Tab-separated table of C-alpha atoms in Angstrom:
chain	number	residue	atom	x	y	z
A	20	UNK	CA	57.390	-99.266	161.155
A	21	UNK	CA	53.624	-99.935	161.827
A	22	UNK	CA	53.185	-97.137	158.647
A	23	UNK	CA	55.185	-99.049	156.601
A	24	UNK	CA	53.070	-102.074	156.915
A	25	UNK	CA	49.973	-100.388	156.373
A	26	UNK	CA	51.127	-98.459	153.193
A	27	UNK	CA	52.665	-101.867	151.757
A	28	UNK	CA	49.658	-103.735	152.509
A	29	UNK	CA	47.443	-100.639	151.087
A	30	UNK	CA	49.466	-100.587	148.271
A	31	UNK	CA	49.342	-104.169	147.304
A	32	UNK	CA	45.244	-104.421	147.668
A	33	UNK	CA	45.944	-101.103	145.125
A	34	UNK	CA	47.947	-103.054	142.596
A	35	UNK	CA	45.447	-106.309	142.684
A	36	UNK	CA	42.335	-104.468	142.561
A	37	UNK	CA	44.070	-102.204	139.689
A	38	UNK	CA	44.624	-105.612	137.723
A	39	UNK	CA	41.926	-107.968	138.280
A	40	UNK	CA	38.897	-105.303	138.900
A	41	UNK	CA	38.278	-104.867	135.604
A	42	UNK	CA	36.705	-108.604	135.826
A	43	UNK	CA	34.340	-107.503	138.200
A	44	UNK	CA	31.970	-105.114	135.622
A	45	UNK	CA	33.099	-106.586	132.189
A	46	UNK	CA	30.575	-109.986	130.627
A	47	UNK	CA	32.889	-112.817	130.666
A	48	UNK	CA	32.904	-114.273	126.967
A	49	UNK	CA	32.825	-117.867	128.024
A	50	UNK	CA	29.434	-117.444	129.257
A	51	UNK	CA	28.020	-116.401	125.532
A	52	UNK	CA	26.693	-119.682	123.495
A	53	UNK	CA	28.129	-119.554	120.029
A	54	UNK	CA	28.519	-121.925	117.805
A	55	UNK	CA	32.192	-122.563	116.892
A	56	UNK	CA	32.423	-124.022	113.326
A	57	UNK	CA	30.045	-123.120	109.924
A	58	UNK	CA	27.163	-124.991	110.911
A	59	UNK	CA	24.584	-123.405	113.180
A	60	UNK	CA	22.552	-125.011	116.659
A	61	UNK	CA	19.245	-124.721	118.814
A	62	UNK	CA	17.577	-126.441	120.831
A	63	UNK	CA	13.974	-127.596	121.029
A	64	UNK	CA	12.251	-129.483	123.864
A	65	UNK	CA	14.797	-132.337	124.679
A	66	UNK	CA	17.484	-132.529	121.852
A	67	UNK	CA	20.278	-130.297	121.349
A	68	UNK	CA	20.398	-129.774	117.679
A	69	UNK	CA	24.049	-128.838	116.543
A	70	UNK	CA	26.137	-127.670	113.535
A	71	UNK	CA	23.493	-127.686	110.604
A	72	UNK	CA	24.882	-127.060	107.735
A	73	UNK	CA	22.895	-127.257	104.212
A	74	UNK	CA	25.467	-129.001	101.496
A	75	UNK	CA	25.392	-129.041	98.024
A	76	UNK	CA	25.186	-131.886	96.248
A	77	UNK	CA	26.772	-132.787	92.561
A	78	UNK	CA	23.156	-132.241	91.322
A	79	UNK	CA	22.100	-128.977	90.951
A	80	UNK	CA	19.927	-127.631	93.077
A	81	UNK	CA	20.050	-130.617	95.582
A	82	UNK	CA	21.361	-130.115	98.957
A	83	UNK	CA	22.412	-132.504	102.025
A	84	UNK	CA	21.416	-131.328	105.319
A	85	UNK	CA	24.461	-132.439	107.829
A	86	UNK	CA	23.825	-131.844	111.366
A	87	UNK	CA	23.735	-133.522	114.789
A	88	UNK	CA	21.176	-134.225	117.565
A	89	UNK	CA	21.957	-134.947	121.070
A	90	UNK	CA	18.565	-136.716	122.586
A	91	UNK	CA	18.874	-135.834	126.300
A	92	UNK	CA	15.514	-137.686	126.791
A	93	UNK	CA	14.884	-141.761	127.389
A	94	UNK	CA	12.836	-142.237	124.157
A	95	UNK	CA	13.346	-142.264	120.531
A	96	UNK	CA	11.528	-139.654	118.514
A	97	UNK	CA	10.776	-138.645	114.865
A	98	UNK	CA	12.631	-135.235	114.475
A	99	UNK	CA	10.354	-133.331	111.276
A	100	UNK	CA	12.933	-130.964	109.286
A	101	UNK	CA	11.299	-128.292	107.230
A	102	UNK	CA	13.318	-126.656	104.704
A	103	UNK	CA	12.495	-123.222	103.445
A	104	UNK	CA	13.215	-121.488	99.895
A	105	UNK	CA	11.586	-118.328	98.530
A	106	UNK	CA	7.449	-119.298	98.564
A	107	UNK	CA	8.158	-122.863	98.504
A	108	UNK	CA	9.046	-125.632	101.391
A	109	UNK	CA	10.283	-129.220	101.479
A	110	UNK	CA	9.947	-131.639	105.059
A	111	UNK	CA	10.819	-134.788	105.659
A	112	UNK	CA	11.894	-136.510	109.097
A	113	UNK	CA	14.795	-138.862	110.789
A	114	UNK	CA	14.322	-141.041	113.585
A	115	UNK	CA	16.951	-139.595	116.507
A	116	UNK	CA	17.796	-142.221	119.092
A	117	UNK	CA	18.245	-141.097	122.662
A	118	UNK	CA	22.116	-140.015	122.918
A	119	UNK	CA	24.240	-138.737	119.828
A	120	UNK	CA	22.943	-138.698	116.946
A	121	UNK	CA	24.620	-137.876	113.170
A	122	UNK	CA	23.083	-137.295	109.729
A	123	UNK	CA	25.084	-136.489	106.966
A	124	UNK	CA	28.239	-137.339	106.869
A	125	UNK	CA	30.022	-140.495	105.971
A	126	UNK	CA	28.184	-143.894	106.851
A	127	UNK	CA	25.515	-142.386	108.635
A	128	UNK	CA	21.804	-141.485	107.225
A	129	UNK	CA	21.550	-138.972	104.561
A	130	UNK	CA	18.541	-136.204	104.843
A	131	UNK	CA	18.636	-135.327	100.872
A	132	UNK	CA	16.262	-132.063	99.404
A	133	UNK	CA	15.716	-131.604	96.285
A	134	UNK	CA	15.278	-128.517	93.530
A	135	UNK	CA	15.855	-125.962	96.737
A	136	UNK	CA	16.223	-122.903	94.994
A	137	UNK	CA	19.598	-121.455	96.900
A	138	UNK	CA	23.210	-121.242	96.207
A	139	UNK	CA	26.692	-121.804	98.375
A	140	UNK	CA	27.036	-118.393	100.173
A	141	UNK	CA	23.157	-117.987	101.107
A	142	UNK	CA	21.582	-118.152	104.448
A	143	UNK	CA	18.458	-120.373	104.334
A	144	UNK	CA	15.918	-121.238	107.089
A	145	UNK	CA	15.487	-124.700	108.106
A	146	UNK	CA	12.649	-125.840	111.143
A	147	UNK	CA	13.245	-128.599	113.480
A	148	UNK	CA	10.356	-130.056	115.470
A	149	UNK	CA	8.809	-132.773	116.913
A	150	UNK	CA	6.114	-134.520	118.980
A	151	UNK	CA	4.090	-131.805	120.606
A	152	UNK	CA	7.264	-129.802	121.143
A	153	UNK	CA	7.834	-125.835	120.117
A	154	UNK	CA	10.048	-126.164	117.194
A	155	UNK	CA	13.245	-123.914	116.488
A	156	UNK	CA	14.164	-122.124	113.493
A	157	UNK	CA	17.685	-121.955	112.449
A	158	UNK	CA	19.685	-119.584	109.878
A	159	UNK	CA	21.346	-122.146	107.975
A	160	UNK	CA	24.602	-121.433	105.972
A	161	UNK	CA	24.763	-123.434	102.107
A	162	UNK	CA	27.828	-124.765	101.559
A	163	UNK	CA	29.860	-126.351	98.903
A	164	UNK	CA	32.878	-128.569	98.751
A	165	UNK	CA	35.198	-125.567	98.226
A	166	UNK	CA	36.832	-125.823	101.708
A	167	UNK	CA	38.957	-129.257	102.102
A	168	UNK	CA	37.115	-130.090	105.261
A	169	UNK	CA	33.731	-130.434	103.415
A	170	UNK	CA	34.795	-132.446	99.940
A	171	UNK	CA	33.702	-135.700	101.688
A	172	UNK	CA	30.464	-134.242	102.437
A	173	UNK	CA	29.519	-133.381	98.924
A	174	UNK	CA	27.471	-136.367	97.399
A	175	UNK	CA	27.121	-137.649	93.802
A	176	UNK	CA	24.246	-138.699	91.968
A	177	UNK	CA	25.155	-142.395	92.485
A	178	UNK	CA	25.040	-141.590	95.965
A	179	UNK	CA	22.192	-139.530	96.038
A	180	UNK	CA	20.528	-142.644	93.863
A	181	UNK	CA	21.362	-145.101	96.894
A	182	UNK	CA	20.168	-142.684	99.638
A	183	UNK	CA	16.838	-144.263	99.350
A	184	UNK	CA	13.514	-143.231	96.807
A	185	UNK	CA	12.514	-139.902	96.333
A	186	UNK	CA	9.413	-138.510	98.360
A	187	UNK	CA	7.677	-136.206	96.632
A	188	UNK	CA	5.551	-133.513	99.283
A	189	UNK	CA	2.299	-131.190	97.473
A	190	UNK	CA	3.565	-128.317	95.990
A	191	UNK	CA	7.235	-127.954	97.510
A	192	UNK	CA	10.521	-129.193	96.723
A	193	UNK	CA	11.278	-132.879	96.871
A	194	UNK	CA	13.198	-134.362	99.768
A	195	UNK	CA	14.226	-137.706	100.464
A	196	UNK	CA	15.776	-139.537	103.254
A	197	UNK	CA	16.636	-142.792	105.139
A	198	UNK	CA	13.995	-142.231	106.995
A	199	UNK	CA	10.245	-142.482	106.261
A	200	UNK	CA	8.441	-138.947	106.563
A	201	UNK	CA	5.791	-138.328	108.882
A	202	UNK	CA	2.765	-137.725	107.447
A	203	UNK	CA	0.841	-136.648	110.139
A	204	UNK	CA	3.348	-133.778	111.632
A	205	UNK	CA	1.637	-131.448	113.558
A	206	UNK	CA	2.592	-128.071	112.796
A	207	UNK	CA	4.667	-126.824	115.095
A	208	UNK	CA	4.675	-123.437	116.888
A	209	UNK	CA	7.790	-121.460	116.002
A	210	UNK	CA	10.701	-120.475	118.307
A	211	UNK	CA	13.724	-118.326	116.883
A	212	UNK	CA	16.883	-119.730	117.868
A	213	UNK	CA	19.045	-117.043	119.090
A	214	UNK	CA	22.268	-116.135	117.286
């Protein structure tokens, strides 16, 4: 009888081991960050920058930068966004409050740059930084209003018009914004967001 025990019981540890063990030596996939829509995210000192997404406007060659920033720190800062094309860059900067933060979309501040020489489809590399903080560089997909869930996001001229008056940096594309750009950003050391 006492066998019969023991062979159950060994047989049962069998059976369990047999189909939960392969838990024990394979990565669990909850425990990889990825980011689960178009847009891309980093981080860089105390805000969590997520889904960036470049858009394209009704102008060509004018693009919307949608994104948001969670400021896990007690102050406000001046986030500086540098957008990269080909030899030539365009930077301007929002204010991010402490908490969530939204640029981009409906009734919330628009981040416009201008004569970016990309097209929907591309990859493009856009810096966030700010204060004395290492910045992160993100691959940044350029989209268009093709998909349903991104119409809204495409802006006209007459919108583009109200954003606020174009700022015109030396030798790069235009950008504008609703907020003022920082003219004395310190350039930024440069940390590669991981994919």
């Amino acid at each position: 009888m006492k066998a019969r025990i023991v062979s159950s019981v060994v047989l049962a540890a069998a059976v369990m081991v047999g189909a939960t063990g392969c838990n024990l030596i394979s990565p669990q996939a909850t425990t990889y960050h990825y980011d689960p829509s178009d847009g891309v995210g980093g981080n860089t000192g105390e805000l969590a920058i997520r889904n960036v997404m470049l858009i394209e406007t009704e102008v060509e060659g004018t693009y919307s930068v949608v994104f948001s920033v969670v400021n896990n720190s007690a102050d406000t800062v001046d986030l500086n966004v540098h957008v990269q094309d080909g030899n030539s860059q365009a930077e301007d900067s929002v204010t991010v409050a402490p908490g969530i933060n939204k640029f981009g979309d409906e009734d919330q501040d628009v981040l416009i740059f201008e004569d970016v020489d990309t097209k929907p489809g591309a990859i493009i590399p856009v810096f966030f930084q700010y204060g004395e903080k290492t910045g992160v560089e993100l691959e940044v997909p350029v989209l268009d209003g093709t998909l349903p869930e991104y119409k809204h996001l495409v802006l006209s001229e007459r919108e583009i018009a109200q954003a606020t008056e174009v700022a015109t940096p030396s030798a790069a594309p235009t950008s504008t914004s609703t907020a003022t750009p920082d003219a004395d950003a310190v350039t930024p050391e440069l940390e590669t967001a991981d994919q």
